[in-house]
PDB file of C-alpha atoms in Angstrom:
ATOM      1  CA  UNK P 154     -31.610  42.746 -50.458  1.00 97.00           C
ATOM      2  CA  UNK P 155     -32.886  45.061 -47.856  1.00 98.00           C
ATOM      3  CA  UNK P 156     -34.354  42.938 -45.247  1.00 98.00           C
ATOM      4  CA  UNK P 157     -36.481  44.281 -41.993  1.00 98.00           C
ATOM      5  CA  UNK P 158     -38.535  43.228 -38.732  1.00 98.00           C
ATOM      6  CA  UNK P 159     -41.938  45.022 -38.643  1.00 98.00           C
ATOM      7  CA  UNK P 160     -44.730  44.809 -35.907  1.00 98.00           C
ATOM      8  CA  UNK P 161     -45.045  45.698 -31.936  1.00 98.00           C
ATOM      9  CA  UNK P 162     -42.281  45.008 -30.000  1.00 97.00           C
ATOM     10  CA  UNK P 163     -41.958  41.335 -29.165  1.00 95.00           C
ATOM     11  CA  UNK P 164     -44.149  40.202 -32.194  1.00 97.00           C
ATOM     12  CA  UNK P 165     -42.220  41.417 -35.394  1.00 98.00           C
ATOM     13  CA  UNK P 166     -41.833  39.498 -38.065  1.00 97.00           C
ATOM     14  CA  UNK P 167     -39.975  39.341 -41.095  1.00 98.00           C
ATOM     15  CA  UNK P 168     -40.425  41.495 -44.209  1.00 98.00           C
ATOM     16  CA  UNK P 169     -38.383  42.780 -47.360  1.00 98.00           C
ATOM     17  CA  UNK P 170     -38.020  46.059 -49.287  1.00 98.00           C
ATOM     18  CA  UNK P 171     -38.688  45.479 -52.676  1.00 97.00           C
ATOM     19  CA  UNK P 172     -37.282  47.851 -55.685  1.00 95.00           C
ATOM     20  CA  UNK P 173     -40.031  50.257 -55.554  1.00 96.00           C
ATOM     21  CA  UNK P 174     -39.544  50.884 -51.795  1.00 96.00           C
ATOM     22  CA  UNK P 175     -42.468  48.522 -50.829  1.00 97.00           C
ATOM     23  CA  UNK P 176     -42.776  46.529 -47.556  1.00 98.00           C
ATOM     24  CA  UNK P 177     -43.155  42.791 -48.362  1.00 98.00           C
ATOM     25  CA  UNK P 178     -44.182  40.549 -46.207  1.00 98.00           C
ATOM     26  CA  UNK P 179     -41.733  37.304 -45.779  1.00 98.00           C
ATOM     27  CA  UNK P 180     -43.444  35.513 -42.824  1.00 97.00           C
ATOM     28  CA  UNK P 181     -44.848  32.996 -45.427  1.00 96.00           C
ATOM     29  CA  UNK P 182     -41.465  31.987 -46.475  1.00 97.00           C
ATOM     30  CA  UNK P 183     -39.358  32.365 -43.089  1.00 98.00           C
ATOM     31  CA  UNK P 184     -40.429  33.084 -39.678  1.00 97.00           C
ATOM     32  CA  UNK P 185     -37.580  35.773 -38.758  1.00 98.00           C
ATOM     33  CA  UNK P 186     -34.641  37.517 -39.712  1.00 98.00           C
ATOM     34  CA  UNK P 187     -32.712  35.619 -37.336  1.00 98.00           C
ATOM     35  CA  UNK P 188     -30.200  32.528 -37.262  1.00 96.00           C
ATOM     36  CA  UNK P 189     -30.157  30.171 -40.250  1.00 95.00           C
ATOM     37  CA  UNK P 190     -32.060  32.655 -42.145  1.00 97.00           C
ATOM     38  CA  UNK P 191     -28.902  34.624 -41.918  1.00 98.00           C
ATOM     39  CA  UNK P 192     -27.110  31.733 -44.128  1.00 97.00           C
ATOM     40  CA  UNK P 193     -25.821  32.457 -47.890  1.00 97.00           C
ATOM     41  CA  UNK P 194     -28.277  29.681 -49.086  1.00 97.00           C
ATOM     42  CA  UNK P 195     -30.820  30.920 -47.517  1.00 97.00           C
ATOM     43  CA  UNK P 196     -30.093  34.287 -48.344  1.00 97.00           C
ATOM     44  CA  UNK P 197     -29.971  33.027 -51.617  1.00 96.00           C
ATOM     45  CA  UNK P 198     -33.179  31.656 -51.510  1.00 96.00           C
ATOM     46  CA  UNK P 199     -34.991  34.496 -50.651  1.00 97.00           C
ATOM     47  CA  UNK P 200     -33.210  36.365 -53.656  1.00 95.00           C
ATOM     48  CA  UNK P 201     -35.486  33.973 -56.193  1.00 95.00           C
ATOM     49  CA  UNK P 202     -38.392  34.687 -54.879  1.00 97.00           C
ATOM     50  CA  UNK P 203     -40.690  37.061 -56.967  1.00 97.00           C
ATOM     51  CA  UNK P 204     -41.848  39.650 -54.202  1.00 97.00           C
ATOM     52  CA  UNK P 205     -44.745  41.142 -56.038  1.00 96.00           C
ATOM     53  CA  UNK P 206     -46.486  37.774 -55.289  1.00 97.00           C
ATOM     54  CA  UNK P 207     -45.588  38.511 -51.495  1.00 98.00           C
ATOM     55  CA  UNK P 208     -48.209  40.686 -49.159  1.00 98.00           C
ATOM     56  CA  UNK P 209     -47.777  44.609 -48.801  1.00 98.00           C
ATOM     57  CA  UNK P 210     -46.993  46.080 -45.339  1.00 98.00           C
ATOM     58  CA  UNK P 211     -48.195  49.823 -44.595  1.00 96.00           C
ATOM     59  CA  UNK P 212     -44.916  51.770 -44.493  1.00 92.00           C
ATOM     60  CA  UNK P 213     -46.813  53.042 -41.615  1.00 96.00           C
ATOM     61  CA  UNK P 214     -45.926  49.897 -39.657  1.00 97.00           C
ATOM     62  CA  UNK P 215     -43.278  50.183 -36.685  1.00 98.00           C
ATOM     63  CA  UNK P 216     -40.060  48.890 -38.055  1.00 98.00           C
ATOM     64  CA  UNK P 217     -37.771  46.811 -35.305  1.00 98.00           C
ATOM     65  CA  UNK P 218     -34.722  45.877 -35.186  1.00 98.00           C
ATOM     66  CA  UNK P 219     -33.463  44.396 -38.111  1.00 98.00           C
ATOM     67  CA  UNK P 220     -32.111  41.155 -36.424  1.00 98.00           C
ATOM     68  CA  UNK P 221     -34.075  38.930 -34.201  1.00 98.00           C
ATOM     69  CA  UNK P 222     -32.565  36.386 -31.466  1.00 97.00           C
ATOM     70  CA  UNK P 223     -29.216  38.273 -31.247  1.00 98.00           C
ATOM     71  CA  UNK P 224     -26.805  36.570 -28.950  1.00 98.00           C
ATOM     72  CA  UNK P 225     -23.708  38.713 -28.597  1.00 98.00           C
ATOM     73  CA  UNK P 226     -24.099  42.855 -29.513  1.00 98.00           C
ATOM     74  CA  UNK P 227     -20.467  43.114 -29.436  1.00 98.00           C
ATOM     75  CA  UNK P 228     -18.715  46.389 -29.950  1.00 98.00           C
ATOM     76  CA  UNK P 229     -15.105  48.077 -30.919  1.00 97.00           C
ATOM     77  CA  UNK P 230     -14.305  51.725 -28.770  1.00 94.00           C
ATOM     78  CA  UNK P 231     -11.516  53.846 -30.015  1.00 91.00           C
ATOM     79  CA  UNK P 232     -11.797  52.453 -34.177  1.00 95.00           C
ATOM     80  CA  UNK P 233     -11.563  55.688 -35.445  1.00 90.00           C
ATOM     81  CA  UNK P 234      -8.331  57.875 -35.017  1.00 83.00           C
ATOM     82  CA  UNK P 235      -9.589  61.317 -34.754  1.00 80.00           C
ATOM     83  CA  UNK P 236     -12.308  59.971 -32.386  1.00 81.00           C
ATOM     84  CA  UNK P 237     -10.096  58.677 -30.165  1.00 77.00           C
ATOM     85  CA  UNK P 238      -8.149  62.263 -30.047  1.00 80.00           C
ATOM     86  CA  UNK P 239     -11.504  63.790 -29.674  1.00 80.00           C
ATOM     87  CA  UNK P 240     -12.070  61.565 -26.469  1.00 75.00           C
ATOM     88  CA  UNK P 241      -8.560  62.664 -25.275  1.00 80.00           C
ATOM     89  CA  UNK P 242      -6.795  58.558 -25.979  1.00 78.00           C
ATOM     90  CA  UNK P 243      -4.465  56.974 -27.949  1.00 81.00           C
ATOM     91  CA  UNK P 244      -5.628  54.884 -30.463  1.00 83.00           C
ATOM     92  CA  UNK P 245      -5.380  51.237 -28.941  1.00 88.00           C
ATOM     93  CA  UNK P 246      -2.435  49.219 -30.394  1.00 94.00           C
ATOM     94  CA  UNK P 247      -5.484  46.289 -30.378  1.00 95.00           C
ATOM     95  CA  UNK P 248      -8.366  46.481 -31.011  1.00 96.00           C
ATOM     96  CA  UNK P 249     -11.004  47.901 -27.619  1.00 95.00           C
ATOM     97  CA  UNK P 250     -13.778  44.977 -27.443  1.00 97.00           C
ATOM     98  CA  UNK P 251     -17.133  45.562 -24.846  1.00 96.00           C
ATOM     99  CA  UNK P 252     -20.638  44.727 -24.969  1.00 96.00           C
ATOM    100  CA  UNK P 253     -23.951  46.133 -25.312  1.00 97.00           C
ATOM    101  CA  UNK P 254     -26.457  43.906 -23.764  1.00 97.00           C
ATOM    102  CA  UNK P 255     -29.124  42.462 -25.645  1.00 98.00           C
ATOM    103  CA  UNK P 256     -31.819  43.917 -23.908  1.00 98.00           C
ATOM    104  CA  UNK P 257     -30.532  47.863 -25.098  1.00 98.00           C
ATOM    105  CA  UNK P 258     -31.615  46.662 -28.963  1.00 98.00           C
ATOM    106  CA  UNK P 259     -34.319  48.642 -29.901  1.00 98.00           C
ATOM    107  CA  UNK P 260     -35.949  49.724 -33.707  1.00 98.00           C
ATOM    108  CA  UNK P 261     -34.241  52.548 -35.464  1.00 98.00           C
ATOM    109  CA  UNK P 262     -36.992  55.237 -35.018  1.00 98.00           C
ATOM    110  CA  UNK P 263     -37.935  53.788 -31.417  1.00 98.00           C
ATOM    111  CA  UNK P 264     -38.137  56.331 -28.823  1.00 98.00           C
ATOM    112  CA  UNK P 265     -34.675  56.910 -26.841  1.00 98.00           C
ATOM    113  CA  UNK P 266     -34.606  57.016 -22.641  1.00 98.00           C
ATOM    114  CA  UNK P 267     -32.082  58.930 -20.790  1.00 97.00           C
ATOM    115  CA  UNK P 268     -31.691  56.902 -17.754  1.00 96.00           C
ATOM    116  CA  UNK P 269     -32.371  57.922 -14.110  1.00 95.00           C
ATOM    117  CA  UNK P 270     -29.649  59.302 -12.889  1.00 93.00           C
ATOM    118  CA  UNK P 271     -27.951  60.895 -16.004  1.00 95.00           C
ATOM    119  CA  UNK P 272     -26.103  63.727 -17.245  1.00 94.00           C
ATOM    120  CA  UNK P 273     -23.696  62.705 -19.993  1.00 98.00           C
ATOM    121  CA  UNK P 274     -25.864  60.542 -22.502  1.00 98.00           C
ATOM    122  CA  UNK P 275     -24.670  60.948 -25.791  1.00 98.00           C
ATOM    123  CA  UNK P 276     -24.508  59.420 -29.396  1.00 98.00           C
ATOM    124  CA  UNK P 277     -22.328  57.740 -31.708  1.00 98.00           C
ATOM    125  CA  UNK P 278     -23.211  56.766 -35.525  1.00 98.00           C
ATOM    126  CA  UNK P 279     -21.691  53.042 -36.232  1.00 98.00           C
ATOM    127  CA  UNK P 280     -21.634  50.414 -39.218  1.00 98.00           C
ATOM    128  CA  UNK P 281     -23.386  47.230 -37.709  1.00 98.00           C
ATOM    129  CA  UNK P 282     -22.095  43.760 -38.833  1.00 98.00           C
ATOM    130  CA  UNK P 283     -24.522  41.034 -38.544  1.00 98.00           C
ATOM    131  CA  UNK P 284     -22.991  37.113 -39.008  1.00 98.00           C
ATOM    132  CA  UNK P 285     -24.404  35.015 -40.994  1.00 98.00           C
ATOM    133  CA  UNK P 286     -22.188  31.905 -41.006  1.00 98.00           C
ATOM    134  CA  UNK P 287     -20.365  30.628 -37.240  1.00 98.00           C
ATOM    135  CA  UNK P 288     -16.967  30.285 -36.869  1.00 98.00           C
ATOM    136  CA  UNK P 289     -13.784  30.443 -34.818  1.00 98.00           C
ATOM    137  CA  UNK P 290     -10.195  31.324 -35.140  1.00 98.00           C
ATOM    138  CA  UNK P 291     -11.528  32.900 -39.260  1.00 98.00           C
ATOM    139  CA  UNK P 292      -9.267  33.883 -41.297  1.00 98.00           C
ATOM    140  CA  UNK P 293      -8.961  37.545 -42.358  1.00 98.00           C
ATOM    141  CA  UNK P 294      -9.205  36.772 -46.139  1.00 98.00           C
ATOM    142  CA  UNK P 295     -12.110  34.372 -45.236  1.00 98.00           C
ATOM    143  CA  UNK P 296     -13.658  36.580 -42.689  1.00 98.00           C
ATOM    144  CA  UNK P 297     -16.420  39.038 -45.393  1.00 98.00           C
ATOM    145  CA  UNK P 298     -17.403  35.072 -45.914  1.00 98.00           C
ATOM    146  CA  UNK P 299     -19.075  34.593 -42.519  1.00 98.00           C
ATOM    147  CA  UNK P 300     -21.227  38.581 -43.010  1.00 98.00           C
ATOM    148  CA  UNK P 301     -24.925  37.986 -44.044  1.00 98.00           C
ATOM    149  CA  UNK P 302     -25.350  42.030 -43.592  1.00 98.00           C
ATOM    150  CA  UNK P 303     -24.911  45.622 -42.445  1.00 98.00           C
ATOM    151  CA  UNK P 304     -27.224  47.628 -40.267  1.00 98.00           C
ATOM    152  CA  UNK P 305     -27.127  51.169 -38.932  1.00 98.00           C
ATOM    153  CA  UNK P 306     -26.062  51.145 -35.304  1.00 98.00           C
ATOM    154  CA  UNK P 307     -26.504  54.369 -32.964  1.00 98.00           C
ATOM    155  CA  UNK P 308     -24.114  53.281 -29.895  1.00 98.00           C
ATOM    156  CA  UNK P 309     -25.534  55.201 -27.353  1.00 98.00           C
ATOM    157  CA  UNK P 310     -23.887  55.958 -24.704  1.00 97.00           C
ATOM    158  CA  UNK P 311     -23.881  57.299 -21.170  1.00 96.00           C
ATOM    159  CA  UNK P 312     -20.527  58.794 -20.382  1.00 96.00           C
ATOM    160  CA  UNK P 313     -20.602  59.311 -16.698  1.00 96.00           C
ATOM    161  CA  UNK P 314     -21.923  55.157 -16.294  1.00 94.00           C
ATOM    162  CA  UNK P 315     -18.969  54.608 -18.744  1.00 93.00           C
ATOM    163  CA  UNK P 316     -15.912  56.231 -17.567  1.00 91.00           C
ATOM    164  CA  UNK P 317     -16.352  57.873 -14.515  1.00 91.00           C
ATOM    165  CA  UNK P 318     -17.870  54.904 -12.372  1.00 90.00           C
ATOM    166  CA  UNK P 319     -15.065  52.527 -12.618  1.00 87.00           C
ATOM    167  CA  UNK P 320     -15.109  49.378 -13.874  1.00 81.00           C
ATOM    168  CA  UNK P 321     -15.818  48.363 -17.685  1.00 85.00           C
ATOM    169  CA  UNK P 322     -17.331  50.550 -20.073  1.00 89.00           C
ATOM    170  CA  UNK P 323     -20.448  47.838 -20.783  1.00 93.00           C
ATOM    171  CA  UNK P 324     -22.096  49.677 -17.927  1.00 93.00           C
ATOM    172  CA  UNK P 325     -22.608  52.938 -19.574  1.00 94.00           C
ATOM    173  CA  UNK P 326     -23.357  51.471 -22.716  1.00 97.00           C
ATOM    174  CA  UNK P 327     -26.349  48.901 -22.270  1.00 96.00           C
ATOM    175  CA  UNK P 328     -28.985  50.819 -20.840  1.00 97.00           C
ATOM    176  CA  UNK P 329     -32.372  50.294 -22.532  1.00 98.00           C
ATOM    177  CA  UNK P 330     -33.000  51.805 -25.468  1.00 98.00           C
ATOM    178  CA  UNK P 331     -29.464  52.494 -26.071  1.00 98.00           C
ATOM    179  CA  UNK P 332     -29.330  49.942 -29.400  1.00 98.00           C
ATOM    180  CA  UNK P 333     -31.006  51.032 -32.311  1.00 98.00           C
ATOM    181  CA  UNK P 334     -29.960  48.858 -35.078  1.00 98.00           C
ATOM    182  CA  UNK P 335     -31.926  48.883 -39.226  1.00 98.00           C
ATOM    183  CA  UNK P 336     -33.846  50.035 -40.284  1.00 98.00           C
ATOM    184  CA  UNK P 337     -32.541  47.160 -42.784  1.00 98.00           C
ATOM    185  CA  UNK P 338     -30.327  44.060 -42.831  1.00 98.00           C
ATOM    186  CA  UNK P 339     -28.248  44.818 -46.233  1.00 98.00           C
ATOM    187  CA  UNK P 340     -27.251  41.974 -47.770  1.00 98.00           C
ATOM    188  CA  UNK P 341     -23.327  42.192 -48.808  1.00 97.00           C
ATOM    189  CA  UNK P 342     -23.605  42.613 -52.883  1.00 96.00           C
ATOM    190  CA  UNK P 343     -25.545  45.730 -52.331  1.00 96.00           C
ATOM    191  CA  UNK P 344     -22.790  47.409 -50.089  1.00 95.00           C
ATOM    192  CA  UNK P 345     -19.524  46.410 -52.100  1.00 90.00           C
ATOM    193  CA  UNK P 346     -16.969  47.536 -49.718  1.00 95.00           C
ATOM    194  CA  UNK P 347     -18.077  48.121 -46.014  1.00 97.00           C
ATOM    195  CA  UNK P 348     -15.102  50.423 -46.011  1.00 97.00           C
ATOM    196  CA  UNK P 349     -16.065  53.283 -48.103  1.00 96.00           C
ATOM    197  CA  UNK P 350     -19.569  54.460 -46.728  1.00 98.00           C
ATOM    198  CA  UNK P 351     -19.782  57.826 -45.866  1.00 97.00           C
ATOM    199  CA  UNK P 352     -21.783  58.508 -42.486  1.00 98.00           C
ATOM    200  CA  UNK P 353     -23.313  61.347 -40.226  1.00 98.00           C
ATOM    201  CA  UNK P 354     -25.649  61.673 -37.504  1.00 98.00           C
ATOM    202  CA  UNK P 355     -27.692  65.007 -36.377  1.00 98.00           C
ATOM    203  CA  UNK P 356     -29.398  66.312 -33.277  1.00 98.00           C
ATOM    204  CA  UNK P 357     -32.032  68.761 -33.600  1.00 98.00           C
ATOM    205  CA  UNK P 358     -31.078  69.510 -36.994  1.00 98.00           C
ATOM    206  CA  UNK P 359     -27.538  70.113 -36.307  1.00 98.00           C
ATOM    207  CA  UNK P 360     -24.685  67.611 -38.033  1.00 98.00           C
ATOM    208  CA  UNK P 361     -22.249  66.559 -35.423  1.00 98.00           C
ATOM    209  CA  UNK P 362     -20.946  63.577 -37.036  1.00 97.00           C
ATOM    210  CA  UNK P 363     -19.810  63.503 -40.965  1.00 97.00           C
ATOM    211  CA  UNK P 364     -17.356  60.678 -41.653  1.00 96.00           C
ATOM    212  CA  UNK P 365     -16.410  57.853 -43.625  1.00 96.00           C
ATOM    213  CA  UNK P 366     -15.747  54.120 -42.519  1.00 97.00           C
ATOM    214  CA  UNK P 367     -12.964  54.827 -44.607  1.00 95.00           C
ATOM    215  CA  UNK P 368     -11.033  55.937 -41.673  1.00 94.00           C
ATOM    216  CA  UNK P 369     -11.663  52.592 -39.165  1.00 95.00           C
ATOM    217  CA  UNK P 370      -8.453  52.096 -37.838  1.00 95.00           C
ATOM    218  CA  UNK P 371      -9.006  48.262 -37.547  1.00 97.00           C
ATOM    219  CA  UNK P 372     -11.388  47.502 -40.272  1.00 97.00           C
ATOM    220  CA  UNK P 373     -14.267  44.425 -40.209  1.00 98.00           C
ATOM    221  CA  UNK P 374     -12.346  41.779 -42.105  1.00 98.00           C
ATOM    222  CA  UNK P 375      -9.424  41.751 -39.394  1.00 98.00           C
ATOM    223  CA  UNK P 376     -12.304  42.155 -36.699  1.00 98.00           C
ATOM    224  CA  UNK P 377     -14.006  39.707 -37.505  1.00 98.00           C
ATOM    225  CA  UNK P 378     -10.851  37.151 -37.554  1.00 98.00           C
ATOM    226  CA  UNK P 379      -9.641  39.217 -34.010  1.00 98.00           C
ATOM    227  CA  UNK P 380     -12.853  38.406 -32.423  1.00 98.00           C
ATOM    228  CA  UNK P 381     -13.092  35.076 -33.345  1.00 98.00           C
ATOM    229  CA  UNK P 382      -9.942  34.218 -31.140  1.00 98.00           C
ATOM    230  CA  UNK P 383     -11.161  34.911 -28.050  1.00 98.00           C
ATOM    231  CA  UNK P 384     -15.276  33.732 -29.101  1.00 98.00           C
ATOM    232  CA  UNK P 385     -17.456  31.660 -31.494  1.00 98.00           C
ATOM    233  CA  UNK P 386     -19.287  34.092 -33.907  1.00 98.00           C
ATOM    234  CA  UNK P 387     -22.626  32.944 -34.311  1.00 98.00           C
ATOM    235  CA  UNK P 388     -25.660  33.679 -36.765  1.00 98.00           C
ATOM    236  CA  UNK P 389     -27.041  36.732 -35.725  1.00 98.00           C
ATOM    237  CA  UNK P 390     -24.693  38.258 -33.574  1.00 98.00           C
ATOM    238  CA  UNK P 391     -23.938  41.847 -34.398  1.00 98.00           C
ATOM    239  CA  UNK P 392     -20.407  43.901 -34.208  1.00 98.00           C
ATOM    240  CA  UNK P 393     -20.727  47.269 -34.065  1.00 98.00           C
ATOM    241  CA  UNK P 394     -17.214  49.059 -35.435  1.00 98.00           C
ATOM    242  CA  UNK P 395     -16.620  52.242 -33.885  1.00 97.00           C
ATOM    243  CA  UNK P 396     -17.764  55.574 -34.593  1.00 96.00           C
ATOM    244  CA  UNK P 397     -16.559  58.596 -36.459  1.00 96.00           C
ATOM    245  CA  UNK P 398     -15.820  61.772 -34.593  1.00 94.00           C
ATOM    246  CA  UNK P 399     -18.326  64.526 -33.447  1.00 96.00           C
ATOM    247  CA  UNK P 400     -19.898  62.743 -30.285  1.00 96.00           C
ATOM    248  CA  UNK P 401     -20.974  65.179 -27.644  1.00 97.00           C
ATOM    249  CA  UNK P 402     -17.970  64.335 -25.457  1.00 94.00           C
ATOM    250  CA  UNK P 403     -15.889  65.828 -28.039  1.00 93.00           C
ATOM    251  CA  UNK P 404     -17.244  68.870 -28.186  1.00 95.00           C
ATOM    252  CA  UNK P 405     -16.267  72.124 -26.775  1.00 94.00           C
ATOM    253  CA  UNK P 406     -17.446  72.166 -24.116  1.00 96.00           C
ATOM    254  CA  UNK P 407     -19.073  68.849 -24.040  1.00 97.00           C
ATOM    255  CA  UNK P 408     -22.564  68.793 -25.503  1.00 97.00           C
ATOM    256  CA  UNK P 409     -25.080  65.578 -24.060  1.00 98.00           C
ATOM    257  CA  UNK P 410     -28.324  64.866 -25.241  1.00 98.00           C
ATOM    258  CA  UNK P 411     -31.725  66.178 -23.481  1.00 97.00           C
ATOM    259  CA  UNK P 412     -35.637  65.086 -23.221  1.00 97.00           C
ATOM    260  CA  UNK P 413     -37.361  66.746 -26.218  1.00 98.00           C
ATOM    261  CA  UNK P 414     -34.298  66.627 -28.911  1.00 98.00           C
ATOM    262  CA  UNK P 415     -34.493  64.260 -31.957  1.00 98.00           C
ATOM    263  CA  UNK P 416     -31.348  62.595 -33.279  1.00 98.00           C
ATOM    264  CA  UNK P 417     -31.649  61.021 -36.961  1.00 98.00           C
ATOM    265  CA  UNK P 418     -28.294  59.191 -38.020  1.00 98.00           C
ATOM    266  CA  UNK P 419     -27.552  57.765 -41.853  1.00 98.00           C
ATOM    267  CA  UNK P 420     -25.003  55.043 -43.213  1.00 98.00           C
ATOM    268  CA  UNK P 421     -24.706  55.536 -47.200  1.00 98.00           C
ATOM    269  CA  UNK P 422     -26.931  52.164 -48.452  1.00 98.00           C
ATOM    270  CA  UNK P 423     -28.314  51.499 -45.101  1.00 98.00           C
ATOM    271  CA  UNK P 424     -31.002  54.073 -44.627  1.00 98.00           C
ATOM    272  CA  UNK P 425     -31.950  56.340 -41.774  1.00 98.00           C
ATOM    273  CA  UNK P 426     -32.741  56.373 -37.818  1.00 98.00           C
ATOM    274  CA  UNK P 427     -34.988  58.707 -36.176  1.00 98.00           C
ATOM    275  CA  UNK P 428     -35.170  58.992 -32.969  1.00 98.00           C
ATOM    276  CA  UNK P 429     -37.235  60.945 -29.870  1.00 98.00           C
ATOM    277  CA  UNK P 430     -35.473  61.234 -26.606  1.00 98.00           C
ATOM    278  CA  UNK P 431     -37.008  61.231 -23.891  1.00 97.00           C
ATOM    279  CA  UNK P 432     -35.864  61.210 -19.975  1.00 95.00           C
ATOM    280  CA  UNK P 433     -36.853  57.843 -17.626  1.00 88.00           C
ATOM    281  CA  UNK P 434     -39.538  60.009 -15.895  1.00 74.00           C
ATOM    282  CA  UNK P 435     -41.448  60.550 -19.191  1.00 60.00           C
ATOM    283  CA  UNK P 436     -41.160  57.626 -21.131  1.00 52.00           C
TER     284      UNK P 436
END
């Protein structure tokens, strides 16, 4: 299934893509793509249900994010070797955890805002997984067990907040805006294995990113077990898993994103962002 959040901001509500590419709407059957919606039996559920007999949406309707009510955005820095050569480290002998804060989670073709203040904003492509089922201390076999779906993640990222202004990196990476996540919630039998889904992401036309989750160092089974020793994973939280090389800050000389350019960003199965940047004056 390819589930999605359509509406305004603040009043979306839950809908599914049906095999023709039509948006059904689901608000009859559940109120949101959010917590124990994000069960198997539930999931299960909605798999029975015969969507021609459910409402059309105009495929000209904003789509939001793909997960409401998300408690932890949770995400892994350094995943991917030749990014992490690219960004001038070593790839971590654990896995890097930080956090994007709930309030950067935006839809996947929602305008983009370059914060006051900014030089070095910049991109990063990333397979999103959303729980479905809590748990703590999960086994790695057990772990594709507590996944109720993949999203499309752009981790944006400003690089100055992140490295140069001591501290963590959260504070470079939760600025508003800087969470795009769908445009769909796919369910696990329609993406096989998470680790072979080929990837890119383009500004202004250009590719800068063309990779493969194939290359993850530490890939989601054994990040989902790592995280859960050091935090309950709950419905609806979302880990994001690292991102391919070809960010600006790899580039030669480094390349950051301006007001005017357009990114658009792809996960094989998952679909396709879009998105306008704009600076904080403009928006």
């Amino acid at each position: 299934m390819k589930l999605l959040r359509v509406g305004l901001p603040g009043e979306e509500t839950p809908a599914i893509l049906d095999a023709d590419g039509v948006i059904r709407d689901l608000s009859g059957v559940i109120d949101d793509i959010a917590g124990d919606h994000l069960s198997a039996a539930s999931r299960k559920h909605l798999t029975g249900l015969d969507l021609s007999r459910l409402p059309k949406i105009s495929d000209s309707t904003r789509i939001g994010p793909c997960v409401g009510r998300v408690g932890k955005f949770i995400c892994i820095g350094l995943n991917y070797a030749d990014h992490a050569a690219e960004s001038g480290s070593e790839v971590p002998p654990e896995p890097v955890v930080f956090n994007k804060w709930t309030s950067a989670i935006c839809g996947p073709n929602d305008n983009v805002v370059i914060p006051r203040g900014s030089s070095k904003t910049d991109w990063e492509v990333e397979l999103g997984v959303v729980i479905g089922k809590a748990g703590r201390y999960i086994d790695e076999a057990d772990a594709l067990e507590h996944v109720a779906g993949y999203c499309v993640v752009n981790d944006i990222s400003e690089r100055e907040f992140q490295l140069e202004r001591s501290g963590t990196w959260d504070k470079g990476k939760g600025c508003d805006t800087f969470g795009p996540i769908g445009p769909w919630l796919v369910t696990p039998d329609e993406i096989g294995d998470p680790q072979n889904l080929g990837m890119w992401l383009d500004v202004d036309g250009k590719r800068y990113q063309d990779g493969s989750t194939r290359t993850m160092v530490y890939q989601v089974p054994f990040l989902i077990s790592y995280l859960s020793r050091f935090m309950s994973l709950q419905p609806g939280d979302i880990i994001s898993t690292g991102t391919p090389p070809g960010v600006g800050l790899g580039q030669k000389p480094p390349v950051y994103l301006r007001a005017g350019q357009t990114m658009q960003l792809s996960i094989e199965g998952l679909g396709t962002q879009t998105q306008q940047v704009f600076a904080e004056s403009d928006a």
